[in-house]
Coordinates of C-alpha atoms and ligand atoms in Angstrom, one line a residue:
M1 CA -10.6 10.5 3.6
K2 CA -11.5 13.5 1.5
P3 CA -12.9 12.4 -1.9
T4 CA -11.5 13.9 -5.1
E5 CA -13.2 14.3 -8.5
V6 CA -12.0 11.2 -10.4
I7 CA -10.2 7.9 -10.2
W8 CA -8.4 6.2 -13.0
M9 CA -9.8 2.7 -13.6
N10 CA -8.6 0.4 -16.4
G11 CA -7.9 3.4 -18.8
N12 CA -10.9 5.5 -18.0
F13 CA -11.5 8.4 -15.6
V14 CA -14.5 7.7 -13.5
A15 CA -16.2 9.8 -10.8
W16 CA -14.8 9.0 -7.3
E17 CA -18.2 7.6 -6.1
D18 CA -18.5 5.3 -9.1
A19 CA -15.1 3.7 -8.7
K20 CA -16.5 0.4 -7.4
V21 CA -15.6 -3.2 -7.6
H22 CA -17.8 -6.3 -7.4
V23 CA -18.0 -8.1 -3.9
L24 CA -16.7 -11.3 -5.6
T25 CA -13.6 -9.5 -6.8
H26 CA -10.7 -12.1 -6.5
G27 CA -8.4 -9.8 -4.7
L28 CA -10.9 -9.0 -2.0
H29 CA -11.1 -12.7 -1.0
Y30 CA -7.4 -13.9 -1.4
G31 CA -5.4 -10.7 -1.3
T32 CA -4.4 -11.1 -4.9
G33 CA -3.3 -7.5 -5.5
V34 CA -0.2 -5.4 -5.6
F35 CA 0.0 -1.7 -4.9
D36 CA 2.4 1.1 -4.6
S37 CA 2.4 4.6 -3.1
M38 CA 3.6 7.9 -4.4
R39 CA 3.4 11.5 -3.4
C40 CA 3.0 14.7 -5.5
Y41 CA 4.6 17.7 -4.0
D42 CA 3.9 21.4 -4.7
S43 CA 7.6 21.9 -5.6
V44 CA 9.2 25.2 -6.6
L45 CA 9.0 24.0 -10.2
G46 CA 5.2 23.3 -9.8
P47 CA 3.4 20.1 -8.8
A48 CA 5.7 17.1 -9.2
I49 CA 5.4 13.4 -8.6
F50 CA 8.4 12.2 -6.6
R51 CA 10.1 9.3 -8.4
N52 CA 7.1 8.3 -10.4
S53 CA 9.2 6.0 -12.6
E54 CA 10.7 4.1 -9.7
H55 CA 7.3 3.6 -8.0
V56 CA 5.7 2.4 -11.2
E57 CA 8.5 0.1 -11.9
R58 CA 8.2 -1.5 -8.5
L59 CA 4.5 -1.9 -9.1
L60 CA 5.1 -3.7 -12.3
R61 CA 7.8 -5.9 -10.7
S62 CA 5.4 -6.7 -7.8
A63 CA 2.7 -7.7 -10.3
E64 CA 5.1 -9.9 -12.2
L65 CA 6.1 -11.7 -9.0
Y66 CA 2.5 -12.6 -8.5
Y67 CA 1.9 -13.6 -12.2
M68 CA -0.3 -10.6 -13.0
P69 CA 0.0 -9.2 -16.5
V70 CA -0.7 -5.5 -16.1
G71 CA -1.6 -4.6 -19.7
Y72 CA -0.2 -1.0 -19.4
S73 CA 3.3 0.1 -19.9
A74 CA 5.3 2.0 -17.3
E75 CA 5.0 5.1 -19.5
Q76 CA 1.2 4.8 -19.7
L77 CA 0.9 4.5 -15.9
R78 CA 3.3 7.4 -15.3
T79 CA 1.2 9.5 -17.6
A80 CA -2.0 8.3 -16.0
A81 CA -0.7 9.3 -12.6
R82 CA 0.2 12.9 -13.8
E83 CA -3.2 13.3 -15.5
L84 CA -5.0 12.0 -12.4
V85 CA -3.3 14.7 -10.3
A86 CA -4.1 17.4 -12.9
R87 CA -7.7 16.4 -13.3
N88 CA -8.2 16.5 -9.6
G89 CA -6.6 19.8 -9.4
L90 CA -4.4 18.8 -6.4
R91 CA -1.0 20.4 -6.3
S92 CA 0.0 18.1 -3.4
C93 CA -1.4 14.6 -2.7
Y94 CA -0.9 11.0 -2.1
I95 CA -1.3 8.6 -5.1
R96 CA -2.3 4.9 -4.8
P97 CA -1.9 2.7 -7.8
I98 CA -3.3 -0.8 -7.3
V99 CA -3.3 -3.8 -9.6
N100 CA -5.6 -6.6 -8.5
R101 CA -7.2 -9.8 -9.7
G102 CA -10.8 -8.8 -10.5
Y103 CA -14.2 -10.3 -10.8
G104 CA -14.9 -13.5 -12.9
T105 CA -13.5 -16.5 -11.2
M106 CA -13.1 -17.8 -7.7
G107 CA -10.8 -20.4 -6.2
L108 CA -7.0 -20.3 -5.6
N109 CA -6.0 -20.3 -9.2
P110 CA -6.1 -16.6 -10.0
L111 CA -4.8 -16.9 -13.6
D112 CA -8.2 -16.7 -15.3
A113 CA -9.4 -13.7 -13.3
P114 CA -9.1 -10.3 -15.1
V115 CA -6.4 -8.0 -13.9
D116 CA -7.8 -4.6 -12.9
V117 CA -5.5 -1.5 -12.7
T118 CA -6.7 1.6 -10.7
L119 CA -5.0 4.8 -9.6
A120 CA -6.5 7.1 -7.0
C121 CA -5.2 10.2 -5.3
W122 CA -6.2 12.2 -2.3
E123 CA -4.9 14.7 0.1
W124 CA -3.0 13.0 2.9
G125 CA -0.9 14.8 5.5
A126 CA 1.9 13.4 7.6
Y127 CA 1.1 9.7 8.0
L128 CA 2.6 9.6 11.6
G129 CA 1.4 13.0 12.5
D130 CA 2.9 16.5 12.3
E131 CA 4.2 16.2 15.9
G132 CA 5.8 12.9 15.1
K133 CA 7.6 14.4 12.1
H134 CA 9.1 17.3 14.2
K135 CA 9.6 15.7 17.6
G136 CA 9.9 12.1 16.8
I137 CA 7.7 9.1 17.5
R138 CA 7.5 6.3 20.1
A139 CA 7.8 2.8 18.6
K140 CA 7.5 -0.7 19.8
V141 CA 9.2 -3.8 18.7
S142 CA 6.4 -6.0 17.5
S143 CA 5.7 -9.6 18.7
W144 CA 4.9 -10.3 15.1
R145 CA 7.8 -11.2 12.8
R146 CA 8.0 -9.9 9.2
I147 CA 6.7 -12.4 6.6
S148 CA 9.4 -14.9 5.8
P149 CA 10.8 -15.2 2.2
Q150 CA 10.1 -18.9 2.7
S151 CA 6.4 -18.2 2.7
L152 CA 5.9 -15.0 0.7
I153 CA 7.8 -12.4 -1.2
P154 CA 8.9 -9.5 1.1
H155 CA 10.2 -7.5 -1.9
A156 CA 6.7 -7.5 -3.5
K157 CA 4.3 -4.8 -2.3
A158 CA 1.4 -7.2 -2.3
S159 CA -2.0 -6.5 -0.7
G160 CA -2.4 -9.9 1.1
Q161 CA 1.0 -9.6 2.6
Y162 CA 0.0 -6.5 4.5
L163 CA -2.1 -8.5 7.0
N164 CA 1.3 -9.0 8.7
N165 CA 1.8 -5.2 8.9
V166 CA -1.7 -4.6 10.0
L167 CA -1.3 -7.0 13.0
A168 CA 2.0 -5.2 13.9
K169 CA 0.5 -1.7 13.6
V170 CA -2.6 -2.5 15.6
E171 CA -0.6 -4.1 18.3
S172 CA 1.6 -1.0 18.7
L173 CA -1.3 1.4 18.7
K174 CA -3.2 -0.6 21.3
A175 CA 0.0 -0.6 23.5
G176 CA 0.1 3.1 23.3
Y177 CA 2.9 3.6 20.6
E178 CA 2.8 5.3 17.3
E179 CA 4.5 2.7 15.2
A180 CA 5.7 -1.0 15.1
I181 CA 9.3 -2.2 14.4
I182 CA 9.2 -5.6 12.9
L183 CA 12.0 -8.1 13.2
D184 CA 12.7 -10.6 10.4
D185 CA 12.4 -14.3 10.9
H186 CA 15.9 -14.5 12.2
G187 CA 15.2 -11.8 14.9
H188 CA 17.1 -9.1 13.1
V189 CA 15.6 -5.6 12.7
C190 CA 13.6 -5.4 9.4
E191 CA 11.5 -2.3 9.2
G192 CA 8.4 -0.4 10.4
S193 CA 4.9 -1.4 9.5
G194 CA 5.1 0.9 6.5
E195 CA 8.6 2.3 6.6
N196 CA 12.2 1.4 6.4
I197 CA 14.4 2.0 9.4
Y198 CA 17.9 3.3 10.1
V199 CA 20.1 3.6 13.1
V200 CA 23.0 6.0 13.5
R201 CA 26.0 5.0 15.7
D202 CA 29.2 6.9 16.0
G203 CA 28.3 9.0 12.9
E204 CA 27.5 6.0 10.7
I205 CA 24.1 5.3 9.2
I206 CA 23.2 1.7 9.3
T207 CA 20.1 0.1 7.7
P208 CA 18.9 -3.5 7.3
G209 CA 19.9 -5.0 3.9
Q210 CA 18.0 -6.7 1.2
H211 CA 18.4 -10.1 2.8
N212 CA 16.6 -8.8 6.0
S213 CA 13.1 -9.2 4.2
I214 CA 12.7 -5.4 3.8
L215 CA 10.6 -3.8 1.2
D216 CA 13.1 -2.1 -1.1
G217 CA 11.8 1.4 -0.4
V218 CA 12.1 4.2 -2.9
T219 CA 12.6 6.7 -0.1
R220 CA 15.3 4.5 1.3
R221 CA 17.2 4.5 -1.9
S222 CA 16.8 8.2 -2.1
L223 CA 18.0 8.8 1.4
I224 CA 21.0 6.5 0.9
Q225 CA 22.0 8.4 -2.1
I226 CA 21.5 11.8 -0.4
A227 CA 23.4 10.7 2.7
R228 CA 26.3 9.4 0.6
D229 CA 26.3 12.5 -1.4
L230 CA 26.6 14.5 1.8
G231 CA 29.7 12.4 2.7
Y232 CA 28.1 10.1 5.3
S233 CA 29.0 6.4 5.6
V234 CA 25.9 4.3 5.0
V235 CA 26.1 0.5 5.7
E236 CA 23.5 -2.0 4.8
R237 CA 23.7 -4.9 7.1
S238 CA 21.8 -6.9 9.7
V239 CA 20.9 -4.9 12.8
A240 CA 20.5 -6.5 16.2
R241 CA 17.5 -5.5 18.2
A242 CA 19.8 -4.1 21.0
E243 CA 21.4 -1.7 18.5
L244 CA 18.1 0.1 18.3
Y245 CA 18.2 0.9 22.0
L246 CA 22.0 1.7 21.9
A247 CA 21.7 4.0 18.8
D248 CA 22.5 7.7 18.9
E249 CA 19.7 8.3 16.5
V250 CA 16.9 6.2 14.8
F251 CA 14.7 7.3 12.0
M252 CA 12.2 5.7 9.6
S253 CA 11.3 6.5 6.0
G254 CA 8.5 5.8 3.6
T255 CA 6.4 7.6 1.0
A256 CA 3.4 8.0 3.4
A257 CA 5.5 8.8 6.5
E258 CA 8.4 10.6 4.7
L259 CA 11.3 10.9 7.1
V260 CA 10.4 10.5 10.7
P261 CA 12.7 10.5 13.7
V262 CA 12.2 7.9 16.4
R263 CA 12.7 9.2 19.9
E264 CA 11.8 6.2 22.1
I265 CA 11.7 2.4 21.4
D266 CA 10.2 0.0 23.9
D267 CA 10.4 2.8 26.5
H268 CA 14.1 3.3 26.0
V269 CA 15.0 6.9 25.1
I270 CA 17.0 7.1 21.9
G271 CA 20.0 9.4 22.1
S272 CA 18.9 12.7 23.7
G273 CA 15.2 11.9 23.1
Q274 CA 15.2 14.6 20.4
P275 CA 15.6 14.2 16.6
G276 CA 19.4 13.7 16.1
E277 CA 21.8 15.8 14.2
I278 CA 22.2 13.5 11.2
T279 CA 18.5 12.9 11.1
K280 CA 17.9 16.7 10.9
V281 CA 20.4 17.1 8.2
L282 CA 18.8 14.4 6.1
L283 CA 15.3 15.7 6.8
D284 CA 16.3 19.1 5.4
A285 CA 18.1 17.5 2.4
F286 CA 15.2 15.3 1.7
D287 CA 12.8 18.2 1.9
D288 CA 15.0 20.1 -0.6
A289 CA 14.9 17.2 -3.0
I290 CA 11.1 16.7 -2.9
Y291 CA 10.3 20.4 -3.1
G292 CA 12.7 20.8 -6.1
R293 CA 15.1 23.1 -4.2
S294 CA 18.0 20.8 -4.9
E295 CA 19.3 21.0 -8.4
R296 CA 21.1 17.7 -8.0
Y297 CA 17.9 15.6 -7.5
R298 CA 15.6 17.4 -10.0
E299 CA 15.5 14.4 -12.2
W300 CA 13.6 12.6 -9.4
L301 CA 10.6 15.0 -10.0
D302 CA 8.0 14.2 -12.7
L303 CA 6.3 17.5 -13.3
V304 CA 2.5 17.6 -13.6
D305 CA 1.0 20.0 -16.1
M306 CA -2.0 21.3 -14.3
A307 CA -3.2 23.0 -17.4
A308 CA -3.1 19.7 -19.3
P309 CA -6.0 19.4 -21.9
E310 CA -9.1 18.0 -20.3
A311 CA -7.8 18.8 -16.8
N312 CA -11.0 20.5 -16.0
D313 CA -13.3 18.1 -17.7
A314 CA -13.2 15.9 -14.7
T315 CA -15.7 13.2 -15.5
A316 CA -15.3 12.8 -19.3
P317 CA -15.0 9.0 -19.8
G318 CA -12.4 7.3 -21.8
T319 CA -10.0 10.1 -22.2
A320 CA -7.0 8.6 -20.4
T321 CA -3.8 8.2 -22.4
A322 CA -3.5 4.5 -21.6
D323 CA -5.2 1.8 -23.6
A324 CA -8.4 0.5 -22.1
G325 CA -9.0 -3.2 -21.3
A326 CA -6.3 -4.8 -19.2
T327 CA -7.0 -8.5 -19.1
G328 CA -5.8 -11.5 -17.1
Ligands
LIG401 C1 6.4 -2.4 4.5 C2 7.0 -1.2 4.0 N1 8.3 -1.0 4.1 C3 8.9 0.1 3.6 C4 8.2 1.1 2.9 C5 8.8 2.3 2.4 O1 8.8 2.2 1.0 P1 8.8 3.6 0.1 O2 9.9 4.4 0.6 O3 9.0 3.1 -1.3 O4 7.4 4.2 0.3 C6 6.8 0.9 2.8 C7 5.9 1.9 2.1 O5 5.7 1.7 0.9 C8 6.2 -0.3 3.3 O6 4.9 -0.5 3.1

């Protein structure tokens, strides 16, 4: 990980190396945090955060689901994200907002612990590799099932929940694959360890629905809209494991991974073993959207003013636009 200049913590910009938490931070012990992920692209209109609003709103919803009062409005967090990118001088980067129960109390009641809010960004290339993006990846259906809605909240992007994804990811890597495909607790296809999943059969795009314990991906929503705008039929329904193997095309999507074709699952070659036609059309259309080349989706881009006041005064404290002092 390549450090940047500053990180936004509870309303202040602090130097990267000073953005530390106490070892008795509640979230560190019990996973009591929620986070999100966004990307800023060097678009034809200038640096732009893709769907800043949708990501911030999901972050706030995740926090609410775990009883965490955030103390900053969506607008304050969107502004903080833009300012963070500008101050770090990055035209293209990954952005990680996290809200977590902080230092002050221990025990399973988190309600008295403060709520800390942090946004960091750094340069992060293709999550599943450049080759994977162009040629497709090999995936393995995990022996681990996705967290059940009877135990946790799949729709929340919560830190502790990700131990499930870590187990699946490590299992797939150790077995020689690039990514895991996780089934829901009924044995239906759910998603990748950090991506939503789609199969294409007979020209139709099929993706697991909300009741399949998916994370409601922002990229997923974007791709569904793009695909429908292009005239494709997109169906949200339960997908049987065998439909993965029988698919003409399979692809995954997520902020970190973007859109990635899947060329093999459990050693079954998918379609021709190359990225499929519909996958390629969507890849191009999605690229046009994130790089601002598509008029239709320009409202998805939140432009970053790189010359924003104080953008070069990287370590000046207390200059964030949000109010300081989020509390529990
Ligand atoms: C488990 C999981 N599913 C799906 C996604 C895709 O969501 P998005 O497109 O909003 O990044 C992610 C990434 O955030 C994820 O962690």
